[in-house]
Coordinates of C-alpha atoms in Angstrom, one line a residue:
Chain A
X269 CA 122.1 91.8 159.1
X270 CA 120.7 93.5 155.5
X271 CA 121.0 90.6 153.0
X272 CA 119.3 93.3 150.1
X273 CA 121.1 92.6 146.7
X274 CA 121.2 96.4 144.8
X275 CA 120.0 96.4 141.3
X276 CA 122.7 97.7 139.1
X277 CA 121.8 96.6 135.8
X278 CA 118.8 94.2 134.5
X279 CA 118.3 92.9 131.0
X280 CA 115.1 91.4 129.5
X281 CA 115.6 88.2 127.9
X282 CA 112.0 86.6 126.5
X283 CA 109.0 88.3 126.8
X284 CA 106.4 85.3 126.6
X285 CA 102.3 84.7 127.0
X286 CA 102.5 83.3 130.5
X287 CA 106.5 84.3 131.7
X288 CA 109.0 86.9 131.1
X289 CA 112.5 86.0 131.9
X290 CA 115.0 89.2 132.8
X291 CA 119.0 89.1 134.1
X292 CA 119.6 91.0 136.7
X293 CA 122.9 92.3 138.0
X294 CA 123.0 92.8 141.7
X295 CA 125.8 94.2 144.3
X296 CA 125.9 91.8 147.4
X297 CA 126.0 93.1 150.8
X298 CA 129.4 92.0 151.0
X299 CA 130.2 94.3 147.9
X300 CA 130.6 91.5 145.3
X301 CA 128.5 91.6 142.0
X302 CA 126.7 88.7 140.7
X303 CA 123.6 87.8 138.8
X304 CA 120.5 86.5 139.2
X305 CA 118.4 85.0 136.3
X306 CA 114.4 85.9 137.2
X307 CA 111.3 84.3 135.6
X308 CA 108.2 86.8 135.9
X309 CA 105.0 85.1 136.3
X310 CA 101.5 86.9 137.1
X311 CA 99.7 86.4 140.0
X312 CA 97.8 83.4 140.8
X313 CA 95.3 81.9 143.1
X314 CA 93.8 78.3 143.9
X315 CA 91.1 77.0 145.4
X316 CA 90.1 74.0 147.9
X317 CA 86.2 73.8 147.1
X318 CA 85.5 72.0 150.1
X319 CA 81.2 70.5 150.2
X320 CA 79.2 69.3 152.7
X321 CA 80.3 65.6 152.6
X322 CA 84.3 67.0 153.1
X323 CA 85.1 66.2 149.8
X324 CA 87.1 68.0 147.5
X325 CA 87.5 69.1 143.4
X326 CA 90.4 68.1 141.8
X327 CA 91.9 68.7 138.4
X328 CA 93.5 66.1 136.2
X329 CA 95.3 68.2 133.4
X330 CA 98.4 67.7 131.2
X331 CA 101.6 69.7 132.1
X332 CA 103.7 69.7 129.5
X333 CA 107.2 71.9 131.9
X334 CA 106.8 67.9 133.7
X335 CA 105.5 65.6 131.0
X336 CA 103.0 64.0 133.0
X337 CA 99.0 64.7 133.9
X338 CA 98.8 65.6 137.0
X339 CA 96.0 66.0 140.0
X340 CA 96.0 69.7 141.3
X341 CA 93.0 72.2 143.0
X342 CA 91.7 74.7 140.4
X343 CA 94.0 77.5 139.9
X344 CA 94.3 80.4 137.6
X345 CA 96.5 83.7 136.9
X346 CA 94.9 87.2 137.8
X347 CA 93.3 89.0 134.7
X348 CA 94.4 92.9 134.8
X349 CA 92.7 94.6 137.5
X350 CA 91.4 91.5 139.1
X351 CA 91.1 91.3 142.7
X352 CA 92.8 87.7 143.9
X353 CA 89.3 86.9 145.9
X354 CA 87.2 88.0 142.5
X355 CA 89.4 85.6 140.3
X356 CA 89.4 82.4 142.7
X357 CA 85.3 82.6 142.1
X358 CA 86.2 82.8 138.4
X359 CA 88.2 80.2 138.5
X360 CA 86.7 77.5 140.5
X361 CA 83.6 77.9 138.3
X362 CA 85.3 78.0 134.9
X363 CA 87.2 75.0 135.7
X364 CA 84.7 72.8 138.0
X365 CA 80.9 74.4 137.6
X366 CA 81.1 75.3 140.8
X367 CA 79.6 78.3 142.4
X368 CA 80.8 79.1 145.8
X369 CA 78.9 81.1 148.2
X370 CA 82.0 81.3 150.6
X371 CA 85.3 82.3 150.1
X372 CA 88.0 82.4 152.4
X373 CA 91.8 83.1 152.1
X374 CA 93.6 80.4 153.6
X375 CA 97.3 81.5 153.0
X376 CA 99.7 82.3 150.3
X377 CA 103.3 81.6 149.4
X378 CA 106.0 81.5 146.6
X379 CA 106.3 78.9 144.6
X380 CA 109.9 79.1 144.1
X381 CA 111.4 82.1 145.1
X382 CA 114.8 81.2 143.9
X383 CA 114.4 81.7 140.3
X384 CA 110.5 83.3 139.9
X385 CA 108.3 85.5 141.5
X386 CA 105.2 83.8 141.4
X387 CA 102.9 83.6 144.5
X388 CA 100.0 82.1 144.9
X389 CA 96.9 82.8 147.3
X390 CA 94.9 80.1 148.1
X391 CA 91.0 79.9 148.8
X392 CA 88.8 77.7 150.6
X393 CA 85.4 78.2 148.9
X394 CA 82.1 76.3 151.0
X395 CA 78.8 76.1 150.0
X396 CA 79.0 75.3 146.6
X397 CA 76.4 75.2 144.1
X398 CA 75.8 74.2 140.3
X399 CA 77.3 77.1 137.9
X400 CA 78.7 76.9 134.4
X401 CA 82.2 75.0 133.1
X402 CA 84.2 77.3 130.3
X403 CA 87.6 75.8 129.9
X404 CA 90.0 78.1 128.4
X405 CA 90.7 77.3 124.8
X406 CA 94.1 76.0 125.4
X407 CA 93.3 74.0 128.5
X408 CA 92.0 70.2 128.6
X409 CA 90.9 68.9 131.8
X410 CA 89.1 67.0 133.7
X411 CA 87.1 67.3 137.1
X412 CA 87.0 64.8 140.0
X413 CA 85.5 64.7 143.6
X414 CA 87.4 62.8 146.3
X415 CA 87.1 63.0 150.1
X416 CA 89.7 65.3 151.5
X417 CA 91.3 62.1 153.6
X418 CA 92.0 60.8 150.9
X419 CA 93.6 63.4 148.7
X420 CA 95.5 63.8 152.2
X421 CA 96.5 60.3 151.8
X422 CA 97.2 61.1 148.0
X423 CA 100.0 63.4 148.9
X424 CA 101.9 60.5 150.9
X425 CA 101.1 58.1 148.1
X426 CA 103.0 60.7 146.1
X427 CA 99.7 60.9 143.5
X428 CA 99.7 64.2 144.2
X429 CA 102.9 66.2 143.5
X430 CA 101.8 69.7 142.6
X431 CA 103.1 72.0 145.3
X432 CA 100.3 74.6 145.6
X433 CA 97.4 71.2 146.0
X434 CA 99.7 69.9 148.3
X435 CA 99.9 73.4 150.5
X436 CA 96.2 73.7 149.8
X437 CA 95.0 70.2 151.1
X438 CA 97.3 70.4 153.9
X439 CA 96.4 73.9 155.1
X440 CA 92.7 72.7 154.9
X441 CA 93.4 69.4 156.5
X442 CA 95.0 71.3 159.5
X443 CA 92.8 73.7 159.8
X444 CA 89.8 71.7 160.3
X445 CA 91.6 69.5 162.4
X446 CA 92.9 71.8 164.8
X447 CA 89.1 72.6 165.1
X448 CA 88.1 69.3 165.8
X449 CA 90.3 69.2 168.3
X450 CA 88.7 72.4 169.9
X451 CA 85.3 71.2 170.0
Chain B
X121 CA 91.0 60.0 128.4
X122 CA 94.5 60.8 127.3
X123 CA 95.4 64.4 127.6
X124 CA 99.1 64.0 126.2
X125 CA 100.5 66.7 123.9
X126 CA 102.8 65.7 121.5
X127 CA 106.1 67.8 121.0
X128 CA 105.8 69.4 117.3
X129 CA 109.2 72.0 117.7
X130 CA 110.8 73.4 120.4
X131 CA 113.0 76.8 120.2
X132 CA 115.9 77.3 123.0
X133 CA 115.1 80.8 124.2
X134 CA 118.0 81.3 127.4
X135 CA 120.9 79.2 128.8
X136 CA 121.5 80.5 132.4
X137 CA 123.9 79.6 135.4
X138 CA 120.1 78.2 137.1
X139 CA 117.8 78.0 134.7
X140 CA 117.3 77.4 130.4
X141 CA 114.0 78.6 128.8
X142 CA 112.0 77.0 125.5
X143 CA 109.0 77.4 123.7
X144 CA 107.6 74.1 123.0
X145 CA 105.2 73.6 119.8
X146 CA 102.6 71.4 121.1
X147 CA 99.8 69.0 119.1
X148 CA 97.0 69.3 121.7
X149 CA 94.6 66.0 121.5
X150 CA 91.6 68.2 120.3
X151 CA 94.3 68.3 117.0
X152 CA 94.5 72.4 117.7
X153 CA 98.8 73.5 117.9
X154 CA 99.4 76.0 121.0
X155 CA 102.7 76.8 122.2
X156 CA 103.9 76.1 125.8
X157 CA 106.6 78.1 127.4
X158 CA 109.5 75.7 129.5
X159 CA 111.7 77.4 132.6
X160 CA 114.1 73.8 132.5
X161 CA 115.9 74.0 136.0
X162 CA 117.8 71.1 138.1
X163 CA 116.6 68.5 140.1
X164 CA 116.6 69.9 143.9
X165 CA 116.8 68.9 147.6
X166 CA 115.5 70.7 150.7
X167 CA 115.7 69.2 154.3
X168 CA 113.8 69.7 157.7
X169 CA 116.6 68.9 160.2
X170 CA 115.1 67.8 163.4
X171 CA 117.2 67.8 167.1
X172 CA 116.3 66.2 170.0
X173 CA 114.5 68.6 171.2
X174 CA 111.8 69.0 168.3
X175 CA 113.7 72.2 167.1
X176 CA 114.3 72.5 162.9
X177 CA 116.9 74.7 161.2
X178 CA 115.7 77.3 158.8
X179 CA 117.8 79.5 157.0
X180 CA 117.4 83.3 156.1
X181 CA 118.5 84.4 152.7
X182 CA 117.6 87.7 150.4
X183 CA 115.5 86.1 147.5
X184 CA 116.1 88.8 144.2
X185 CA 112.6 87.5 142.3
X186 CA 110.5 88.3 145.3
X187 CA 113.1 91.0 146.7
X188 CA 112.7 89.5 149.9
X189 CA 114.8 88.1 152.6
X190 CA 113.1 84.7 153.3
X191 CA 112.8 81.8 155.9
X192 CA 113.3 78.6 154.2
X193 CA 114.8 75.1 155.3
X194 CA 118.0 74.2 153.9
X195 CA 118.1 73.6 150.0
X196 CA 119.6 73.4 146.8
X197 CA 120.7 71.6 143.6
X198 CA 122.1 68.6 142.9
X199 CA 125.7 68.4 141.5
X200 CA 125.7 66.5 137.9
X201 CA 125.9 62.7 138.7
X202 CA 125.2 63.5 142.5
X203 CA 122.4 61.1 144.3
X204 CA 119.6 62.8 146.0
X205 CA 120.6 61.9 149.4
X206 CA 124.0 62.6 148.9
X207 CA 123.1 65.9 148.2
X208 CA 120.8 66.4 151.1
X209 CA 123.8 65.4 153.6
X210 CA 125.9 68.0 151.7
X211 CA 123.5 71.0 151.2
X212 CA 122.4 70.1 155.3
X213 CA 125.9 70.6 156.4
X214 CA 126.8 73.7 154.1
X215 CA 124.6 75.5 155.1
X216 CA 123.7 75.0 158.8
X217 CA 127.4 73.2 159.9
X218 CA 125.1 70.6 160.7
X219 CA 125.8 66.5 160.2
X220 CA 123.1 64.6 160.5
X221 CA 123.7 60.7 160.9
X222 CA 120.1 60.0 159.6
X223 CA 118.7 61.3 156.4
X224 CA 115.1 60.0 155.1
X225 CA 112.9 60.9 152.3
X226 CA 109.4 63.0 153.0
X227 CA 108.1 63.5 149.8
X228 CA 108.8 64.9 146.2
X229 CA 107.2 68.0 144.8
X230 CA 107.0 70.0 141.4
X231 CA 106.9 73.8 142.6
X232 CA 105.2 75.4 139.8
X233 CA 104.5 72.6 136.8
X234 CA 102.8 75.2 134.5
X235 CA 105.8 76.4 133.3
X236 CA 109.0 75.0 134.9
X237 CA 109.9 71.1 135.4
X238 CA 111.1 71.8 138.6
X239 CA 111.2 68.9 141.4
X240 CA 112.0 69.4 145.1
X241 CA 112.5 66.1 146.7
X242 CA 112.5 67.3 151.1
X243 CA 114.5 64.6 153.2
X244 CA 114.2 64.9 157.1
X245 CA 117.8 65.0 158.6
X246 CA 118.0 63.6 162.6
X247 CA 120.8 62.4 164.6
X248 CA 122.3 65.9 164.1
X249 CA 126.0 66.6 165.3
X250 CA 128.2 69.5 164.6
X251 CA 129.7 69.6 161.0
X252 CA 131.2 72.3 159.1
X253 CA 129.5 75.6 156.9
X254 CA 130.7 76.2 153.8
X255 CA 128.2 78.4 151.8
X256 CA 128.1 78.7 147.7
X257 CA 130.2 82.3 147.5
X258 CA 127.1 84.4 145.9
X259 CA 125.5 83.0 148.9
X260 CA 124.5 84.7 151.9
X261 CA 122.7 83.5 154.5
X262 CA 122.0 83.3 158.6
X263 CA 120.6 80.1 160.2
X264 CA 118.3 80.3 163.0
X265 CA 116.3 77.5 165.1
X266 CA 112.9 77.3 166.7
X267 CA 110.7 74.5 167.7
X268 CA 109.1 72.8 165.1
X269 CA 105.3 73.9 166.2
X270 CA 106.3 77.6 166.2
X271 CA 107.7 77.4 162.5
X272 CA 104.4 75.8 161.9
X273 CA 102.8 78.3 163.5
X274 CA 104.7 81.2 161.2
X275 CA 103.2 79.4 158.1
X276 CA 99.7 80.5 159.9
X277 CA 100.9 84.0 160.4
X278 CA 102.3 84.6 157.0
X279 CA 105.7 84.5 158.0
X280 CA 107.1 81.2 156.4
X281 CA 106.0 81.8 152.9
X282 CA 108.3 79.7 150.6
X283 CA 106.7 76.7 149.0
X284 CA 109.1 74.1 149.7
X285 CA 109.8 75.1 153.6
X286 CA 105.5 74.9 153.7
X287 CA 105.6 71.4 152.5
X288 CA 108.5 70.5 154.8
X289 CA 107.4 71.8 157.7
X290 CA 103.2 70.8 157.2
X291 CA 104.5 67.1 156.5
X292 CA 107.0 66.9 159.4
X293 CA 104.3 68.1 161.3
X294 CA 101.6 66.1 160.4
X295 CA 104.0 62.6 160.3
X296 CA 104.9 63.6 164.4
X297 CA 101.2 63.9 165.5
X298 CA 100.2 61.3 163.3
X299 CA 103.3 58.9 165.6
X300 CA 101.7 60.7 168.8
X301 CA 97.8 59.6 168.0
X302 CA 99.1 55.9 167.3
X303 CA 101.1 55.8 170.6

């Protein structure tokens, strides 16, 4: 069965720094017409910066949508012309001092497709070494290091609530279990 | 160190069916002013719904952001003055026809707390009997089963890309072989 909703009309509502909300009006497959209220957001990644002694980077940062500071990986939005690989180095560095020698994608998703397009790819960068912090202007944070069982653990503690950290430490925490198990 | 920003104004932008936008004024604790823009949207459920024989539910449903149709577990928002669970029961059996006797709380999320507030809180449904389907009427959608481990597996392959179904899926997954290693 085609579920495809047709465009028919589509109206910009706010045209902001880091969303733009449209209306769109779409004809169903069952020939009804409705609309759907879209928030466009760039493109983002995040990063797992995983170091020799399995621990992890996290971010402790204010989010004012929630009202709380919360725990999350380092994550960014794509500047123009950016490849998604080229900005999770940017990133990890600009908000840890981390330089990574390794990057690898580990998956990507959307964070809620209902009402925005935003997707977000996430890295696992390895053998990390000492770079250069630059926050941007508008962004407070701090950095911690924790082993990646417990930021694991953090999840089920509900400490950390963020849904692309969650996904990340996860995906990570699978992945290298799954190759423990191999070997 | 407190991170806090302290409301200054705040400007309604849209009032939707799903979601209302603002631009929140913001006193940073540096003392600069920035502006943060707000995508307010309900409170939300999703659920993992697990049988007897380790298979979940997932639904497949055109998403317009993304223009996508998507796999996802069963969601959606709560009714005003509704209780998390209650909603969980009702969304469960809307969409899938599926009653579940036992309904338990995995873990709550925020899906994208940079700019919207958000919250996903994913129940796994067992004890699952035949109940009735009744979906919203803008609403269409197809509900398919697999074993648990193969839906996990489509997060690997890219397949399962929706936020919320990740997190429901990873944690179900991780609960069971975390029951298994104990036994």
């Amino acid at each position: 069965m085609d579920f495809t909703e047709k465009t028919v009309g589509s109206k910009v509502i706010f045209s902001g720094k880091i969303i733009n909300v449209q209306v769109d009006t779409v004809r169903l497959p069952n020939g009804r017409e409705s609309t759907r209220e879209i928030v466009k957001h760039a493109e983002a990644v995040a990063v797992v910066a995983l170091d020799n002694d399995n621990n992890i980077y996290l971010v402790k940062q204010y989010r004012k949508p929630v009202e709380e500071t919360l725990l999350e990986i380092p994550a960014g939005i794509l500047e123009p012309n950016e490849e998604l690989i080229t900005c999770a180095y940017r990133e990890l560095e600009e908000e840890t001092g981390l330089k990574a020698s390794k990057m690898e994608k580990l998956l990507s998703f959307y964070s809620a497709p209902g009402f925005t397009d935003e997707k977000i790819t996430i890295y696992l960068a390895t053998e990390l070494t000492k770079g250069e912090i630059n926050f941007d202007e508008d962004e407070l944070l701090e950095t911690l290091k924790m082993p990646l069982i417990d930021a694991f653990n953090l999840i089920n503690s509900g400490l950390i609530i963020d849904a692309k950290s969650i996904i990340g430490i996860q995906s990570l925490y699978n992945k290298i279990k799954i190759i423990d198990e191999k070997e």
